[in-house]
Coordinates of N, CA, C and O in Angstrom, one line a residue:
M27 N 7.1 -205.5 58.6 CA 7.5 -206.5 59.6 C 8.2 -205.8 60.7 O 9.1 -205.0 60.5
K28 N 7.9 -206.2 61.9 CA 8.5 -205.6 63.1 C 9.4 -206.7 63.8 O 8.9 -207.8 64.0
V29 N 10.6 -206.3 64.0 CA 11.6 -207.2 64.6 C 12.1 -206.6 65.9 O 12.5 -205.5 66.0
L30 N 12.0 -207.4 66.9 CA 12.5 -207.0 68.2 C 13.9 -207.6 68.4 O 14.0 -208.9 68.4
V31 N 14.9 -206.8 68.6 CA 16.2 -207.2 68.8 C 16.6 -207.0 70.3 O 16.5 -205.9 70.8
I32 N 17.0 -208.1 71.0 CA 17.4 -208.0 72.4 C 18.7 -208.7 72.6 O 19.2 -209.5 71.7
S33 N 19.3 -208.4 73.7 CA 20.6 -209.0 74.1 C 20.8 -209.0 75.6 O 20.2 -208.1 76.3
D34 N 21.7 -209.8 76.1 CA 22.2 -209.7 77.4 C 21.0 -209.7 78.5 O 21.1 -208.9 79.4
T35 N 20.1 -210.6 78.3 CA 19.0 -210.7 79.3 C 19.5 -211.5 80.5 O 18.9 -211.3 81.6
H36 N 20.5 -212.3 80.5 CA 21.2 -212.9 81.6 C 20.2 -213.5 82.6 O 20.4 -213.5 83.8
G37 N 19.1 -214.1 82.1 CA 18.2 -214.9 83.0 C 17.2 -214.0 83.8 O 16.5 -214.5 84.6
Y38 N 17.2 -212.7 83.5 CA 16.3 -211.8 84.3 C 14.9 -211.9 83.6 O 14.6 -211.0 82.7
H39 N 14.1 -212.8 84.0 CA 12.8 -212.9 83.4 C 11.9 -211.7 83.5 O 11.2 -211.4 82.6
K40 N 12.0 -211.0 84.6 CA 11.2 -209.8 84.8 C 11.4 -208.8 83.8 O 10.5 -208.2 83.2
N41 N 12.7 -208.5 83.5 CA 13.1 -207.5 82.5 C 12.7 -208.0 81.1 O 12.2 -207.3 80.3
L42 N 13.0 -209.3 80.8 CA 12.6 -209.9 79.5 C 11.1 -209.8 79.3 O 10.7 -209.4 78.2
D43 N 10.3 -210.2 80.3 CA 8.9 -210.2 80.1 C 8.4 -208.8 79.9 O 7.5 -208.6 79.1
R44 N 9.0 -207.8 80.5 CA 8.5 -206.4 80.4 C 8.8 -205.9 79.0 O 7.9 -205.3 78.4
V45 N 9.9 -206.2 78.4 CA 10.2 -205.7 77.1 C 9.4 -206.4 76.0 O 8.9 -205.8 75.1
L46 N 9.2 -207.7 76.2 CA 8.3 -208.4 75.3 C 6.9 -207.9 75.3 O 6.3 -207.8 74.2
E47 N 6.4 -207.6 76.5 CA 5.0 -207.0 76.5 C 5.0 -205.6 76.0 O 4.1 -205.2 75.3
L48 N 5.9 -204.8 76.3 CA 5.9 -203.4 75.9 C 6.0 -203.2 74.4 O 5.5 -202.3 73.8
E49 N 6.7 -204.1 73.7 CA 7.0 -204.0 72.3 C 6.0 -204.7 71.4 O 6.1 -204.7 70.2
R50 N 5.1 -205.5 72.0 CA 4.1 -206.2 71.2 C 3.3 -205.3 70.3 O 3.0 -204.2 70.7
P51 N 2.9 -205.6 69.1 CA 3.2 -206.9 68.4 C 4.5 -206.8 67.6 O 4.9 -205.8 67.2
Y52 N 5.1 -208.0 67.4 CA 6.3 -208.1 66.6 C 6.2 -209.4 65.9 O 5.5 -210.3 66.3
D53 N 6.9 -209.5 64.8 CA 6.9 -210.7 63.9 C 8.0 -211.7 64.1 O 8.0 -212.8 63.7
Q54 N 9.1 -211.1 64.7 CA 10.3 -211.9 64.8 C 11.1 -211.3 66.0 O 11.1 -210.1 66.3
V55 N 11.7 -212.2 66.8 CA 12.6 -211.8 67.9 C 14.0 -212.3 67.6 O 14.2 -213.5 67.2
I56 N 15.0 -211.4 67.7 CA 16.4 -211.8 67.6 C 17.1 -211.5 68.9 O 17.0 -210.4 69.4
H57 N 17.7 -212.6 69.5 CA 18.4 -212.4 70.7 C 19.9 -212.6 70.4 O 20.3 -213.6 69.9
L58 N 20.7 -211.6 70.7 CA 22.1 -211.5 70.3 C 23.0 -212.0 71.4 O 24.2 -211.6 71.5
G59 N 22.6 -212.9 72.3 CA 23.5 -213.6 73.2 C 23.4 -213.1 74.6 O 22.8 -212.1 75.0
D60 N 24.0 -214.0 75.5 CA 23.9 -213.9 76.9 C 22.5 -214.1 77.4 O 21.9 -213.4 78.2
I61 N 21.9 -215.2 76.8 CA 20.5 -215.6 77.1 C 20.6 -216.5 78.4 O 19.6 -216.7 79.0
E62 N 21.7 -217.1 78.6 CA 22.0 -217.9 79.8 C 20.9 -219.0 80.1 O 20.4 -219.1 81.2
G63 N 20.7 -219.8 79.1 CA 19.8 -221.0 79.3 C 18.3 -220.7 79.1 O 17.5 -221.6 79.3
D64 N 17.9 -219.5 78.7 CA 16.5 -219.2 78.6 C 16.0 -219.3 77.2 O 15.0 -218.7 76.9
E65 N 16.6 -220.1 76.4 CA 16.1 -220.2 75.0 C 14.7 -220.7 74.9 O 13.9 -220.0 74.1
E66 N 14.3 -221.7 75.6 CA 13.0 -222.2 75.5 C 12.0 -221.2 76.1 O 10.9 -221.0 75.6
Y67 N 12.4 -220.6 77.2 CA 11.5 -219.6 77.9 C 11.2 -218.5 76.9 O 10.0 -218.1 76.8
L68 N 12.2 -218.0 76.2 CA 12.0 -216.9 75.2 C 11.1 -217.3 74.1 O 10.2 -216.6 73.7
E69 N 11.3 -218.5 73.6 CA 10.4 -219.0 72.5 C 9.0 -219.1 72.9 O 8.1 -218.7 72.1
V70 N 8.7 -219.6 74.1 CA 7.3 -219.6 74.6 C 6.7 -218.2 74.8 O 5.6 -217.9 74.3
K71 N 7.5 -217.4 75.4 CA 7.0 -216.0 75.8 C 6.8 -215.1 74.5 O 5.9 -214.3 74.5
A72 N 7.7 -215.3 73.5 CA 7.7 -214.4 72.4 C 6.5 -214.7 71.5 O 5.9 -213.8 71.0
G73 N 6.1 -215.9 71.3 CA 4.9 -216.3 70.5 C 5.1 -216.0 69.0 O 4.2 -215.8 68.3
C74 N 6.4 -216.0 68.6 CA 6.7 -215.8 67.2 C 8.1 -216.4 67.0 O 8.7 -216.9 67.9
P75 N 8.5 -216.5 65.7 CA 9.9 -217.0 65.5 C 11.0 -216.3 66.3 O 10.9 -215.1 66.4
V76 N 11.9 -217.1 66.8 CA 13.0 -216.5 67.5 C 14.3 -217.0 66.9 O 14.5 -218.2 66.7
A77 N 15.3 -216.1 66.6 CA 16.6 -216.5 66.2 C 17.5 -216.0 67.3 O 17.4 -214.9 67.8
A78 N 18.4 -216.9 67.7 CA 19.3 -216.6 68.8 C 20.7 -217.1 68.6 O 20.9 -218.2 68.0
V79 N 21.7 -216.4 69.2 CA 23.1 -216.8 69.2 C 23.6 -216.8 70.6 O 23.0 -216.1 71.4
K80 N 24.7 -217.4 70.8 CA 25.3 -217.4 72.2 C 26.2 -216.2 72.3 O 26.8 -215.8 71.4
G81 N 26.3 -215.8 73.6 CA 27.2 -214.7 73.9 C 28.4 -215.2 74.8 O 28.5 -216.4 75.0
N82 N 29.1 -214.2 75.2 CA 30.3 -214.6 76.0 C 30.0 -215.2 77.4 O 30.9 -215.7 78.0
N83 N 28.8 -215.1 77.9 CA 28.4 -215.8 79.1 C 27.6 -217.0 78.9 O 27.1 -217.6 79.9
D84 N 27.4 -217.4 77.7 CA 26.6 -218.7 77.4 C 27.6 -219.8 77.2 O 27.6 -220.5 76.2
Y85 N 28.3 -220.2 78.3 CA 29.4 -221.2 78.2 C 29.0 -222.5 77.7 O 29.7 -223.1 76.9
F86 N 27.8 -223.0 78.1 CA 27.4 -224.4 77.8 C 26.2 -224.4 76.8 O 25.6 -225.4 76.7
S87 N 26.0 -223.3 76.2 CA 24.8 -223.2 75.3 C 25.0 -224.0 74.0 O 26.1 -223.9 73.4
P88 N 24.0 -224.6 73.5 CA 24.1 -225.3 72.2 C 23.8 -224.3 71.0 O 23.9 -224.7 69.9
L89 N 23.6 -223.0 71.3 CA 23.3 -222.0 70.3 C 24.6 -221.8 69.5 O 25.7 -221.9 70.0
P90 N 24.4 -221.4 68.2 CA 25.6 -221.1 67.4 C 26.2 -219.8 67.8 O 25.5 -218.9 68.4
Q91 N 27.5 -219.6 67.5 CA 28.2 -218.3 67.8 C 27.6 -217.2 67.0 O 27.6 -216.0 67.4
E92 N 27.2 -217.6 65.8 CA 26.6 -216.6 64.8 C 25.8 -217.4 63.8 O 25.9 -218.6 63.7
Q93 N 24.9 -216.6 63.2 CA 24.2 -217.2 62.1 C 23.7 -216.1 61.2 O 23.6 -214.9 61.5
T94 N 23.4 -216.5 59.9 CA 22.9 -215.6 59.0 C 21.4 -216.0 58.8 O 21.1 -217.1 58.5
I95 N 20.5 -215.0 58.9 CA 19.1 -215.2 58.8 C 18.6 -214.3 57.6 O 19.3 -213.4 57.2
E96 N 17.5 -214.6 57.1 CA 16.9 -213.8 56.1 C 15.5 -213.3 56.5 O 14.7 -214.1 57.0
L97 N 15.3 -212.0 56.4 CA 14.1 -211.3 56.8 C 13.7 -210.4 55.7 O 14.5 -209.5 55.3
D98 N 12.5 -210.5 55.2 CA 12.1 -209.6 54.1 C 13.1 -209.5 52.9 O 13.3 -208.4 52.4
G99 N 13.7 -210.6 52.6 CA 14.6 -210.6 51.4 C 16.0 -210.1 51.8 O 16.8 -210.0 50.9
K100 N 16.3 -209.8 53.0 CA 17.6 -209.2 53.4 C 18.3 -210.3 54.2 O 17.7 -210.9 55.1
R101 N 19.6 -210.5 53.9 CA 20.4 -211.4 54.7 C 21.0 -210.6 55.9 O 21.6 -209.6 55.7
I102 N 20.9 -211.2 57.1 CA 21.4 -210.5 58.3 C 22.3 -211.4 59.1 O 21.9 -212.5 59.4
L103 N 23.5 -210.9 59.4 CA 24.4 -211.6 60.3 C 24.1 -211.3 61.7 O 24.1 -210.1 62.0
I104 N 23.8 -212.3 62.5 CA 23.6 -212.0 63.9 C 24.7 -212.7 64.7 O 25.1 -213.8 64.5
T105 N 25.2 -212.0 65.7 CA 26.3 -212.4 66.6 C 26.3 -211.6 67.8 O 25.7 -210.5 67.8
H106 N 26.9 -212.0 68.9 CA 27.0 -211.3 70.1 C 27.9 -210.1 69.9 O 27.7 -209.0 70.6
G107 N 28.9 -210.2 69.1 CA 29.8 -209.0 68.8 C 31.2 -209.2 69.4 O 32.1 -208.7 68.8
H108 N 31.3 -209.9 70.5 CA 32.7 -210.0 71.1 C 33.6 -210.8 70.2 O 34.8 -210.6 70.3
Y109 N 33.1 -211.6 69.3 CA 33.9 -212.4 68.4 C 34.6 -211.4 67.4 O 35.5 -211.8 66.7
Y110 N 34.0 -210.3 67.2 CA 34.5 -209.3 66.2 C 35.0 -208.0 66.9 O 35.1 -207.0 66.2
Y111 N 35.3 -208.1 68.2 CA 35.9 -207.0 68.9 C 35.1 -205.7 68.8 O 35.7 -204.6 68.6
V112 N 33.8 -205.8 68.9 CA 33.0 -204.6 68.8 C 33.3 -203.5 69.8 O 33.0 -202.3 69.6
V113 N 33.8 -203.9 70.9 CA 34.2 -202.9 71.9 C 35.2 -201.9 71.4 O 35.2 -200.8 71.8
A114 N 36.0 -202.3 70.4 CA 36.9 -201.4 69.8 C 36.4 -200.7 68.5 O 37.1 -199.9 67.9
G115 N 35.2 -201.1 68.1 CA 34.6 -200.5 66.9 C 33.9 -201.6 66.1 O 34.0 -202.8 66.3
L116 N 33.2 -201.1 65.0 CA 32.4 -202.0 64.2 C 33.0 -202.5 62.9 O 32.4 -203.3 62.2
E117 N 34.3 -202.1 62.7 CA 34.9 -202.4 61.4 C 35.0 -203.9 61.1 O 34.7 -204.3 60.0
H118 N 35.4 -204.7 62.0 CA 35.6 -206.1 61.8 C 34.2 -206.7 61.5 O 34.1 -207.6 60.6
L119 N 33.2 -206.4 62.3 CA 31.9 -206.9 62.1 C 31.3 -206.5 60.8 O 30.7 -207.3 60.0
I120 N 31.4 -205.3 60.4 CA 30.9 -204.8 59.1 C 31.6 -205.5 57.9 O 30.9 -206.0 57.0
R121 N 32.9 -205.7 58.1 CA 33.6 -206.4 57.0 C 33.2 -207.8 56.9 O 32.9 -208.3 55.8
E122 N 32.9 -208.5 58.0 CA 32.5 -209.9 57.9 C 31.1 -210.0 57.4 O 30.8 -210.9 56.6
A123 N 30.2 -209.1 57.8 CA 28.8 -209.1 57.3 C 28.8 -208.9 55.8 O 28.0 -209.6 55.0
K124 N 29.6 -208.0 55.3 CA 29.6 -207.7 53.8 C 30.2 -208.9 53.1 O 29.8 -209.2 52.0
A125 N 31.1 -209.6 53.7 CA 31.8 -210.7 53.0 C 30.8 -211.9 52.8 O 30.9 -212.7 51.9
R126 N 29.8 -211.9 53.7 CA 28.8 -213.0 53.6 C 27.7 -212.6 52.7 O 26.8 -213.3 52.4

């Protein structure tokens, strides 16, 4: 299974389209936030299942702050990271993921 993980697209369709095309084929797309209203655009362009969470610039997004998904029998916590202070290190995020 090939999973494409992207983040911080900030509404730049040209860049998003380019990476989607360059990385084909993939079975799943994970967007880790700052999608800025392009949820439906991404779902149409990806042509496969998309899991997405909101980031620190997705002020009015209906997306969840985080979610746990399952891929190939593995549970994966997806989040933008700022909720777990990743700028200072991954310890908080790792601890939360293991707790789940």
